[in-house]
Amino acid sequence: RFLIKGGLAGAAVYVAYDQGLLGSGTEGAEALRKAQETLPPAIQEWTDYLGWEVRAAQLPSTPKIDFSLSASWNKGVHTVMSALSVAPTRACEYTVEGWKYVKDLVK
């Protein structure tokens, strides 16, 4: 079981890499454009093969994805740097609170 799951995970990572999903933003946008062009004909081919009747109006439209990887990355960097900048102050505050707690226990 573990080998099958590992093989499937490895294959998924390989396909994602091969299609350009793990590359730059332009490669990811190109892969999304290819998927949007390829999926409707593929779905139509499978429905014809299975004998299902699917009209184009029944298929949902592809969602519009407005996600900026660089903006998310920058927000994460700002959050980490903000936390690191207040870390010494917070460490001093927690140390003072800890000493007060220990003094109260000793009394």
Short mmCIF file of C-alpha atoms in Angstrom, two decimals:
data_model
loop_
_atom_site.label_atom_id
_atom_site.label_comp_id
_atom_site.label_asym_id
_atom_site.label_seq_id
_atom_site.Cartn_x
_atom_site.Cartn_y
_atom_site.Cartn_z
CA ARG A 1 0.00 0.00 0.00
CA PHE A 2 2.74 2.42 0.95
CA LEU A 3 4.58 1.83 -2.33
CA ILE A 4 1.40 2.36 -4.36
CA LYS A 5 0.61 5.60 -2.53
CA GLY A 6 4.21 6.76 -2.90
CA GLY A 7 4.17 5.91 -6.60
CA LEU A 8 0.94 7.84 -7.14
CA ALA A 9 2.29 10.83 -5.24
CA GLY A 10 5.52 10.73 -7.23
CA ALA A 11 3.59 10.50 -10.49
CA ALA A 12 1.43 13.46 -9.49
CA VAL A 13 4.51 15.56 -8.68
CA TYR A 14 6.14 14.51 -11.97
CA VAL A 15 3.05 15.45 -14.00
CA ALA A 16 2.79 18.80 -12.19
CA TYR A 17 6.46 19.49 -12.90
CA ASP A 18 6.19 18.30 -16.50
CA GLN A 19 3.20 20.57 -17.16
CA GLY A 20 4.98 23.60 -15.71
CA LEU A 21 2.88 23.97 -12.57
CA LEU A 22 5.94 24.07 -10.32
CA GLY A 23 7.77 26.64 -12.44
CA SER A 24 7.43 30.38 -12.65
CA GLY A 25 4.14 32.25 -12.65
CA THR A 26 4.12 32.56 -16.42
CA GLU A 27 4.57 28.80 -16.79
CA GLY A 28 1.70 28.22 -14.36
CA ALA A 29 -0.52 30.66 -16.25
CA GLU A 30 0.32 28.89 -19.50
CA ALA A 31 -0.54 25.50 -17.95
CA LEU A 32 -3.89 26.90 -16.74
CA ARG A 33 -4.64 28.25 -20.22
CA LYS A 34 -3.85 24.84 -21.73
CA ALA A 35 -6.13 23.12 -19.21
CA GLN A 36 -8.97 25.52 -19.95
CA GLU A 37 -8.61 24.80 -23.67
CA THR A 38 -8.24 21.03 -23.27
CA LEU A 39 -10.84 20.11 -20.64
CA PRO A 40 -14.13 20.89 -22.47
CA PRO A 41 -13.23 18.80 -25.57
CA ALA A 42 -11.97 15.96 -23.36
CA ILE A 43 -15.18 15.97 -21.33
CA GLN A 44 -17.22 15.94 -24.53
CA GLU A 45 -15.19 13.02 -25.86
CA TRP A 46 -15.74 10.99 -22.68
CA THR A 47 -19.46 11.74 -22.59
CA ASP A 48 -19.76 10.65 -26.22
CA TYR A 49 -17.82 7.47 -25.41
CA LEU A 50 -20.00 6.67 -22.41
CA GLY A 51 -23.20 7.53 -24.26
CA TRP A 52 -24.19 10.39 -22.03
CA GLU A 53 -25.80 13.45 -23.51
CA VAL A 54 -24.28 16.60 -22.10
CA ARG A 55 -25.09 19.98 -23.48
CA ALA A 56 -22.61 22.81 -23.24
CA ALA A 57 -25.08 24.79 -21.14
CA GLN A 58 -25.04 22.05 -18.50
CA LEU A 59 -21.30 22.24 -17.96
CA PRO A 60 -20.25 24.85 -15.40
CA SER A 61 -17.99 27.58 -16.60
CA THR A 62 -14.37 27.45 -15.58
CA PRO A 63 -13.73 29.47 -12.44
CA LYS A 64 -11.76 32.67 -12.67
CA ILE A 65 -8.72 32.32 -10.46
CA ASP A 66 -7.29 35.61 -9.28
CA PHE A 67 -4.40 34.43 -7.13
CA SER A 68 -1.08 36.18 -7.06
CA LEU A 69 1.67 33.93 -5.81
CA SER A 70 4.10 36.83 -5.46
CA ALA A 71 1.63 38.85 -3.35
CA SER A 72 1.05 35.85 -1.07
CA TRP A 73 4.79 35.25 -0.77
CA ASN A 74 5.42 38.92 0.04
CA LYS A 75 2.67 38.90 2.68
CA GLY A 76 4.28 35.86 4.30
CA VAL A 77 7.70 37.49 4.28
CA HIS A 78 6.27 40.65 5.87
CA THR A 79 4.51 38.58 8.57
CA VAL A 80 7.68 36.65 9.42
CA MET A 81 9.83 39.80 9.51
CA SER A 82 7.27 41.55 11.70
CA ALA A 83 7.29 38.63 14.13
CA LEU A 84 11.09 38.59 14.19
CA SER A 85 11.29 42.35 14.80
CA VAL A 86 9.12 42.17 17.93
CA ALA A 87 10.66 38.91 19.19
CA PRO A 88 13.29 40.52 21.50
CA THR A 89 10.68 42.78 23.11
CA ARG A 90 8.27 39.89 23.61
CA ALA A 91 11.05 37.72 25.01
CA CYS A 92 11.84 40.39 27.61
CA GLU A 93 8.15 40.75 28.51
CA TYR A 94 7.74 36.98 28.91
CA THR A 95 10.93 36.79 31.00
CA VAL A 96 9.65 39.49 33.37
CA GLU A 97 6.28 37.70 33.66
CA GLY A 98 8.08 34.40 34.31
CA TRP A 99 10.20 35.91 37.09
CA LYS A 100 7.09 37.41 38.70
CA TYR A 101 5.39 34.00 38.56
CA VAL A 102 8.41 32.26 40.11
CA LYS A 103 8.65 34.93 42.86
CA ASP A 104 4.96 34.48 43.66
CA LEU A 105 5.44 30.72 43.91
CA VAL A 106 8.41 31.06 46.24
CA LYS A 107 6.55 33.42 48.65
#
